[in-house]
PDB file of C-alpha atoms in Angstrom:
ATOM      1  CA  MET A 673       0.000   0.000   0.000  1.00 42.00           C
ATOM      2  CA  THR A 674       1.491   3.286  -1.106  1.00 44.00           C
ATOM      3  CA  VAL A 675       0.687   6.560   0.575  1.00 40.00           C
ATOM      4  CA  GLU A 676       0.187   9.410  -1.858  1.00 47.00           C
ATOM      5  CA  PRO A 677       1.452  12.854  -0.871  1.00 46.00           C
ATOM      6  CA  PRO A 678      -1.218  15.421  -0.002  1.00 44.00           C
ATOM      7  CA  LEU A 679      -2.378  17.696  -2.803  1.00 44.00           C
ATOM      8  CA  GLN A 680      -0.997  21.218  -2.674  1.00 49.00           C
ATOM      9  CA  THR A 681      -3.805  23.745  -2.931  1.00 46.00           C
ATOM     10  CA  GLU A 682      -1.390  26.659  -3.224  1.00 61.00           C
ATOM     11  CA  PRO A 683       2.001  26.899  -4.953  1.00 68.00           C
ATOM     12  CA  PRO A 684       5.104  27.227  -2.747  1.00 80.00           C
ATOM     13  CA  ILE A 685       5.958  30.709  -1.523  1.00 80.00           C
ATOM     14  CA  ARG A 686       9.295  30.651  -3.335  1.00 83.00           C
ATOM     15  CA  ASN A 687       7.649  30.018  -6.704  1.00 86.00           C
ATOM     16  CA  SER A 688       5.062  32.733  -6.051  1.00 86.00           C
ATOM     17  CA  LEU A 689       7.789  35.246  -5.169  1.00 86.00           C
ATOM     18  CA  LEU A 690       9.785  34.450  -8.301  1.00 88.00           C
ATOM     19  CA  LYS A 691       6.684  34.702 -10.470  1.00 89.00           C
ATOM     20  CA  ASN A 692       5.736  38.061  -8.922  1.00 87.00           C
ATOM     21  CA  LEU A 693       9.219  39.501  -9.438  1.00 88.00           C
ATOM     22  CA  THR A 694       9.235  38.291 -13.059  1.00 90.00           C
ATOM     23  CA  THR A 695       5.842  39.916 -13.650  1.00 89.00           C
ATOM     24  CA  GLN A 696       6.979  43.224 -12.172  1.00 87.00           C
ATOM     25  CA  THR A 697      10.147  43.161 -14.302  1.00 90.00           C
ATOM     26  CA  THR A 698       8.075  42.610 -17.452  1.00 89.00           C
ATOM     27  CA  LEU A 699       5.594  45.362 -16.540  1.00 88.00           C
ATOM     28  CA  LEU A 700       8.372  47.842 -15.781  1.00 88.00           C
ATOM     29  CA  THR A 701      10.001  47.067 -19.135  1.00 88.00           C
ATOM     30  CA  GLN A 702       6.707  47.687 -20.919  1.00 86.00           C
ATOM     31  CA  LEU A 703       6.105  50.901 -18.936  1.00 85.00           C
ATOM     32  CA  PHE A 704       9.524  52.377 -19.762  1.00 86.00           C
ATOM     33  CA  THR A 705       9.057  51.350 -23.389  1.00 85.00           C
ATOM     34  CA  GLN A 706       5.749  53.245 -23.585  1.00 81.00           C
ATOM     35  CA  LEU A 707       7.138  56.270 -21.779  1.00 82.00           C
ATOM     36  CA  GLY A 708      10.136  56.318 -24.105  1.00 80.00           C
ATOM     37  CA  THR A 709       8.057  56.731 -27.239  1.00 79.00           C
ATOM     38  CA  SER A 710       7.279  60.121 -28.683  1.00 75.00           C
ATOM     39  CA  THR A 711       3.546  59.597 -28.324  1.00 79.00           C
ATOM     40  CA  PRO A 712       2.853  57.321 -25.336  1.00 75.00           C
ATOM     41  CA  GLN A 713      -0.626  55.841 -25.097  1.00 81.00           C
ATOM     42  CA  THR A 714      -2.279  56.989 -21.900  1.00 82.00           C
ATOM     43  CA  ALA A 715      -4.617  54.006 -21.614  1.00 85.00           C
ATOM     44  CA  THR A 716      -1.759  51.520 -21.985  1.00 84.00           C
ATOM     45  CA  VAL A 717       0.350  53.363 -19.415  1.00 84.00           C
ATOM     46  CA  GLN A 718      -2.531  53.422 -16.918  1.00 86.00           C
ATOM     47  CA  ASN A 719      -3.200  49.704 -17.460  1.00 88.00           C
ATOM     48  CA  ILE A 720       0.462  48.846 -16.859  1.00 86.00           C
ATOM     49  CA  HIS A 721       0.508  51.066 -13.771  1.00 86.00           C
ATOM     50  CA  ALA A 722      -2.592  49.342 -12.357  1.00 89.00           C
ATOM     51  CA  GLN A 723      -1.001  45.914 -12.922  1.00 89.00           C
ATOM     52  CA  LEU A 724       2.170  47.086 -11.168  1.00 88.00           C
ATOM     53  CA  CYS A 725       0.140  48.265  -8.163  1.00 89.00           C
ATOM     54  CA  SER A 726      -1.693  44.934  -7.986  1.00 89.00           C
ATOM     55  CA  SER A 727       1.592  43.018  -8.276  1.00 88.00           C
ATOM     56  CA  THR A 728       3.098  45.166  -5.517  1.00 88.00           C
ATOM     57  CA  ASP A 729       0.152  44.351  -3.229  1.00 89.00           C
ATOM     58  CA  ASP A 730       0.628  40.640  -3.983  1.00 88.00           C
ATOM     59  CA  LEU A 731       4.335  40.965  -3.170  1.00 88.00           C
ATOM     60  CA  ALA A 732       3.513  42.561   0.196  1.00 89.00           C
ATOM     61  CA  ARG A 733       1.086  39.740   0.993  1.00 89.00           C
ATOM     62  CA  LEU A 734       3.667  37.131   0.006  1.00 88.00           C
ATOM     63  CA  THR A 735       6.244  38.860   2.211  1.00 88.00           C
ATOM     64  CA  ARG A 736       3.901  38.672   5.220  1.00 89.00           C
ATOM     65  CA  ASP A 737       3.213  35.003   4.499  1.00 88.00           C
ATOM     66  CA  LEU A 738       6.949  34.392   4.216  1.00 87.00           C
ATOM     67  CA  GLU A 739       7.562  35.972   7.624  1.00 90.00           C
ATOM     68  CA  LYS A 740       4.889  33.748   9.181  1.00 90.00           C
ATOM     69  CA  HIS A 741       6.410  30.742   7.436  1.00 88.00           C
ATOM     70  CA  GLN A 742       9.856  31.564   8.829  1.00 90.00           C
ATOM     71  CA  GLN A 743       8.448  31.942  12.338  1.00 91.00           C
ATOM     72  CA  VAL A 744       6.721  28.582  12.093  1.00 91.00           C
ATOM     73  CA  TRP A 745       9.874  26.978  10.671  1.00 90.00           C
ATOM     74  CA  ASN A 746      11.983  28.394  13.510  1.00 92.00           C
ATOM     75  CA  SER A 747       9.537  26.970  16.044  1.00 93.00           C
ATOM     76  CA  VAL A 748       9.786  23.607  14.267  1.00 93.00           C
ATOM     77  CA  LEU A 749      13.602  23.691  14.499  1.00 93.00           C
ATOM     78  CA  ILE A 750      13.427  24.564  18.204  1.00 94.00           C
ATOM     79  CA  ALA A 751      10.979  21.711  18.797  1.00 94.00           C
ATOM     80  CA  GLN A 752      13.256  19.360  16.842  1.00 93.00           C
ATOM     81  CA  GLU A 753      16.235  20.283  19.019  1.00 93.00           C
ATOM     82  CA  ARG A 754      14.146  19.687  22.135  1.00 93.00           C
ATOM     83  CA  VAL A 755      13.064  16.293  20.815  1.00 94.00           C
ATOM     84  CA  GLU A 756      16.682  15.315  20.083  1.00 93.00           C
ATOM     85  CA  GLY A 757      17.696  16.386  23.591  1.00 93.00           C
ATOM     86  CA  LEU A 758      14.856  14.385  25.128  1.00 94.00           C
ATOM     87  CA  GLU A 759      15.788  11.330  23.046  1.00 94.00           C
ATOM     88  CA  LYS A 760      19.384  11.605  24.260  1.00 93.00           C
ATOM     89  CA  LYS A 761      18.205  11.801  27.881  1.00 94.00           C
ATOM     90  CA  VAL A 762      15.915   8.813  27.352  1.00 94.00           C
ATOM     91  CA  ARG A 763      18.816   6.762  25.948  1.00 94.00           C
ATOM     92  CA  GLU A 764      20.990   7.714  28.928  1.00 94.00           C
ATOM     93  CA  ILE A 765      18.197   6.777  31.327  1.00 94.00           C
ATOM     94  CA  CYS A 766      17.780   3.422  29.570  1.00 94.00           C
ATOM     95  CA  LYS A 767      21.513   2.752  29.920  1.00 93.00           C
ATOM     96  CA  GLU A 768      21.384   3.634  33.620  1.00 94.00           C
ATOM     97  CA  LEU A 769      18.371   1.358  34.084  1.00 94.00           C
ATOM     98  CA  GLU A 770      20.185  -1.519  32.369  1.00 94.00           C
ATOM     99  CA  LYS A 771      23.232  -0.940  34.566  1.00 93.00           C
ATOM    100  CA  GLY A 772      21.030  -0.799  37.661  1.00 94.00           C
ATOM    101  CA  SER A 773      19.285  -3.999  36.588  1.00 93.00           C
ATOM    102  CA  ARG A 774      22.620  -5.823  36.300  1.00 93.00           C
ATOM    103  CA  GLU A 775      23.737  -4.510  39.690  1.00 94.00           C
ATOM    104  CA  LEU A 776      20.415  -5.562  41.207  1.00 94.00           C
ATOM    105  CA  ASP A 777      20.804  -9.064  39.761  1.00 94.00           C
ATOM    106  CA  GLU A 778      24.291  -9.275  41.267  1.00 94.00           C
ATOM    107  CA  MET A 779      22.961  -8.098  44.638  1.00 94.00           C
ATOM    108  CA  VAL A 780      20.165 -10.683  44.537  1.00 94.00           C
ATOM    109  CA  TRP A 781      22.638 -13.426  43.638  1.00 94.00           C
ATOM    110  CA  SER A 782      25.000 -12.329  46.426  1.00 94.00           C
ATOM    111  CA  ALA A 783      22.096 -12.241  48.884  1.00 94.00           C
ATOM    112  CA  LYS A 784      21.112 -15.785  47.919  1.00 94.00           C
ATOM    113  CA  VAL A 785      24.682 -16.965  48.478  1.00 93.00           C
ATOM    114  CA  ASN A 786      24.787 -15.238  51.868  1.00 93.00           C
ATOM    115  CA  VAL A 787      21.458 -16.786  52.864  1.00 93.00           C
ATOM    116  CA  GLU A 788      22.751 -20.235  51.925  1.00 92.00           C
ATOM    117  CA  ASN A 789      25.915 -19.642  53.927  1.00 90.00           C
ATOM    118  CA  ILE A 790      23.899 -18.459  56.924  1.00 89.00           C
ATOM    119  CA  LYS A 791      21.658 -21.528  56.742  1.00 89.00           C
ATOM    120  CA  ARG A 792      24.708 -23.777  56.464  1.00 88.00           C
ATOM    121  CA  SER A 793      26.308 -22.061  59.456  1.00 83.00           C
ATOM    122  CA  GLU A 794      23.138 -22.383  61.518  1.00 84.00           C
ATOM    123  CA  LYS A 795      22.817 -26.038  60.550  1.00 85.00           C
ATOM    124  CA  ASN A 796      26.459 -26.876  61.363  1.00 81.00           C
ATOM    125  CA  PRO A 797      27.551 -24.446  64.095  1.00 76.00           C
ATOM    126  CA  LEU A 798      31.204 -24.294  65.120  1.00 73.00           C
ATOM    127  CA  ASN A 799      32.362 -25.053  68.621  1.00 76.00           C
ATOM    128  CA  ILE A 800      33.220 -21.559  69.800  1.00 76.00           C
ATOM    129  CA  PRO A 801      35.404 -22.502  72.821  1.00 79.00           C
ATOM    130  CA  ASN A 802      37.585 -24.822  70.739  1.00 76.00           C
ATOM    131  CA  LEU A 803      37.818 -22.228  67.971  1.00 75.00           C
ATOM    132  CA  LEU A 804      38.892 -19.520  70.402  1.00 76.00           C
ATOM    133  CA  ALA A 805      41.461 -21.803  72.001  1.00 78.00           C
ATOM    134  CA  HIS A 806      42.911 -22.668  68.605  1.00 78.00           C
ATOM    135  CA  ALA A 807      43.020 -18.987  67.588  1.00 74.00           C
ATOM    136  CA  GLN A 808      44.769 -18.022  70.826  1.00 73.00           C
ATOM    137  CA  ALA A 809      47.334 -20.770  70.293  1.00 75.00           C
ATOM    138  CA  LEU A 810      48.045 -19.580  66.761  1.00 75.00           C
ATOM    139  CA  SER A 811      48.209 -15.917  67.710  1.00 67.00           C
ATOM    140  CA  LYS A 812      51.413 -16.418  69.681  1.00 66.00           C
ATOM    141  CA  THR A 813      53.429 -17.380  66.619  1.00 63.00           C
ATOM    142  CA  SER A 814      51.443 -16.363  63.536  1.00 59.00           C
ATOM    143  CA  SER A 815      50.056 -12.884  64.180  1.00 51.00           C
ATOM    144  CA  ALA A 816      51.399  -9.681  65.610  1.00 52.00           C
ATOM    145  CA  PRO A 817      49.682  -8.400  68.764  1.00 51.00           C
ATOM    146  CA  ILE A 818      47.921  -5.067  68.824  1.00 54.00           C
ATOM    147  CA  SER A 819      50.349  -2.713  70.493  1.00 56.00           C
ATOM    148  CA  SER A 820      47.648  -0.385  71.767  1.00 53.00           C
ATOM    149  CA  LEU A 821      45.986  -3.199  73.748  1.00 60.00           C
ATOM    150  CA  LEU A 822      49.106  -4.691  75.315  1.00 61.00           C
ATOM    151  CA  THR A 823      51.097  -3.438  78.210  1.00 65.00           C
ATOM    152  CA  PRO A 824      54.886  -3.139  77.909  1.00 65.00           C
ATOM    153  CA  SER A 825      55.313  -6.292  79.994  1.00 66.00           C
ATOM    154  CA  ASP A 826      53.043  -8.301  77.665  1.00 64.00           C
ATOM    155  CA  LYS A 827      54.793  -7.117  74.518  1.00 61.00           C
ATOM    156  CA  ALA A 828      57.915  -9.049  75.489  1.00 64.00           C
ATOM    157  CA  GLN A 829      55.906 -12.272  75.829  1.00 66.00           C
ATOM    158  CA  TYR A 830      54.196 -11.919  72.447  1.00 62.00           C
ATOM    159  CA  PRO A 831      56.726 -10.889  69.791  1.00 61.00           C
ATOM    160  CA  PRO A 832      55.280 -10.067  66.361  1.00 59.00           C
ATOM    161  CA  TRP A 833      57.145 -13.011  64.751  1.00 63.00           C
ATOM    162  CA  PRO A 834      57.661 -16.655  65.739  1.00 63.00           C
ATOM    163  CA  THR A 835      60.704 -17.265  67.882  1.00 66.00           C
ATOM    164  CA  GLU A 836      63.100 -20.172  67.392  1.00 70.00           C
ATOM    165  CA  ALA A 837      61.810 -21.881  70.526  1.00 72.00           C
ATOM    166  CA  ALA A 838      58.217 -21.621  69.344  1.00 68.00           C
ATOM    167  CA  MET A 839      59.171 -22.974  65.917  1.00 69.00           C
ATOM    168  CA  ARG A 840      61.012 -25.948  67.503  1.00 71.00           C
ATOM    169  CA  MET A 841      57.843 -26.766  69.417  1.00 71.00           C
ATOM    170  CA  GLY A 842      55.788 -26.791  66.237  1.00 67.00           C
ATOM    171  CA  LEU A 843      54.557 -29.793  64.313  1.00 66.00           C
ATOM    172  CA  LEU A 844      56.812 -29.234  61.291  1.00 67.00           C
ATOM    173  CA  PHE A 845      59.953 -29.434  63.436  1.00 67.00           C
ATOM    174  CA  GLN A 846      58.720 -32.574  65.164  1.00 70.00           C
ATOM    175  CA  LEU A 847      58.013 -34.291  61.850  1.00 69.00           C
ATOM    176  CA  GLN A 848      61.364 -33.223  60.380  1.00 66.00           C
ATOM    177  CA  GLY A 849      63.451 -34.378  63.309  1.00 58.00           C
ATOM    178  CA  SER A 850      66.791 -32.667  63.744  1.00 53.00           C
ATOM    179  CA  MET A 851      67.322 -29.528  61.754  1.00 50.00           C
ATOM    180  CA  THR A 852      70.689 -28.168  60.683  1.00 55.00           C
ATOM    181  CA  GLN A 853      71.426 -24.739  59.378  1.00 53.00           C
ATOM    182  CA  GLY A 854      72.575 -24.611  55.784  1.00 49.00           C
ATOM    183  CA  GLN A 855      75.548 -22.712  54.434  1.00 50.00           C
ATOM    184  CA  THR A 856      74.902 -19.119  53.501  1.00 49.00           C
ATOM    185  CA  GLY A 857      76.856 -16.851  51.223  1.00 50.00           C
ATOM    186  CA  GLU A 858      78.319 -19.670  49.118  1.00 51.00           C
ATOM    187  CA  ILE A 859      77.326 -20.530  45.590  1.00 49.00           C
ATOM    188  CA  ALA A 860      77.725 -24.093  44.484  1.00 50.00           C
ATOM    189  CA  GLU A 861      79.978 -24.731  41.544  1.00 56.00           C
ATOM    190  CA  GLU A 862      78.201 -25.336  38.314  1.00 54.00           C
ATOM    191  CA  ILE A 863      78.291 -28.968  37.272  1.00 55.00           C
ATOM    192  CA  PRO A 864      79.269 -29.292  33.613  1.00 60.00           C
ATOM    193  CA  THR A 865      76.593 -30.917  31.571  1.00 60.00           C
ATOM    194  CA  GLN A 866      77.588 -34.099  29.807  1.00 60.00           C
ATOM    195  CA  SER A 867      76.060 -34.755  26.449  1.00 59.00           C
ATOM    196  CA  MET A 868      74.546 -38.218  26.299  1.00 58.00           C
ATOM    197  CA  GLU A 869      75.403 -39.426  22.812  1.00 58.00           C
ATOM    198  CA  ILE A 870      74.471 -42.989  21.873  1.00 60.00           C
ATOM    199  CA  GLU A 871      76.884 -44.587  19.466  1.00 63.00           C
ATOM    200  CA  GLN A 872      75.045 -46.216  16.598  1.00 60.00           C
ATOM    201  CA  PRO A 873      76.423 -49.615  15.527  1.00 59.00           C
ATOM    202  CA  THR A 874      77.798 -49.784  12.015  1.00 61.00           C
ATOM    203  CA  LEU A 875      76.760 -52.704   9.848  1.00 56.00           C
ATOM    204  CA  PRO A 876      79.403 -54.327   7.649  1.00 58.00           C
ATOM    205  CA  GLN A 877      78.840 -53.864   3.965  1.00 57.00           C
ATOM    206  CA  GLU A 878      78.995 -56.877   1.643  1.00 56.00           C
ATOM    207  CA  GLU A 879      81.032 -55.986  -1.397  1.00 59.00           C
ATOM    208  CA  GLY A 880      79.969 -59.064  -3.396  1.00 57.00           C
ATOM    209  CA  ARG A 881      76.390 -57.955  -3.765  1.00 59.00           C
ATOM    210  CA  SER A 882      75.177 -55.434  -6.274  1.00 62.00           C
ATOM    211  CA  TYR A 883      71.776 -53.901  -6.976  1.00 60.00           C
ATOM    212  CA  ASP A 884      69.635 -56.023  -9.351  1.00 65.00           C
ATOM    213  CA  PRO A 885      66.560 -54.126 -10.696  1.00 64.00           C
ATOM    214  CA  ASP A 886      64.957 -57.396 -11.929  1.00 69.00           C
ATOM    215  CA  ALA A 887      65.197 -59.198  -8.607  1.00 64.00           C
ATOM    216  CA  VAL A 888      61.999 -60.652  -7.034  1.00 60.00           C
ATOM    217  CA  TYR A 889      61.600 -60.573  -3.278  1.00 56.00           C
ATOM    218  CA  ASN A 890      59.398 -63.010  -1.378  1.00 58.00           C
ATOM    219  CA  LEU A 891      57.886 -61.353   1.690  1.00 56.00           C
ATOM    220  CA  ASP A 892      55.942 -64.392   2.862  1.00 58.00           C
ATOM    221  CA  LEU A 893      56.990 -64.988   6.479  1.00 54.00           C
ATOM    222  CA  ASP A 894      55.034 -68.216   6.912  1.00 58.00           C
ATOM    223  CA  SER A 895      57.561 -70.849   5.831  1.00 53.00           C
ATOM    224  CA  ASP A 896      55.289 -73.784   6.779  1.00 56.00           C
ATOM    225  CA  SER A 897      52.502 -72.910   4.342  1.00 51.00           C
ATOM    226  CA  ASP A 898      53.864 -75.194   1.589  1.00 49.00           C
TER     227      ASP A 898
END
């Protein structure tokens, strides 16, 4: 289905202006031609003058219509700019909504994971006294104490790093047995790499044999088939 353009009841203002100016140019040429003759015809001059006055009135009307047209066109351009600005804002809002939707999905997923962890913790609670005792035992050798909460006398008992005595009492030292201190400051000599080359055996060549292009070779390995 094709949509036909609406019928124009009036010609465009541009065409009307050009036609009016052409008419006035023609009338002025005729008027000066009549006035330039030795015996100008009064009736013809008056007729041309009346047509010029009518054409001038039409030109004034067309000028007013043109001003209205320009005002309407300017309002259309302003409205078009506003529409483009609103479309840009709508696109930005849509992008923000999509970003917020993704963040909301991540928050919902994280909340579900936290709920599952909470349920698992409530179902299998930890023994708090044993956990605290284990943490206190580890804190002597694995974590630095908070200086603001310890008195000067306690700071000496809890150094911020494991001492040699505490390390010797640990499980790793007991499993290792005796421990000796290695040499420091010495670099071992580089051991030269030996290339492992395998000597390939050489087969003796029979000088009595020569290549025979007409020779027939039997590749049957089953000697008992006959």
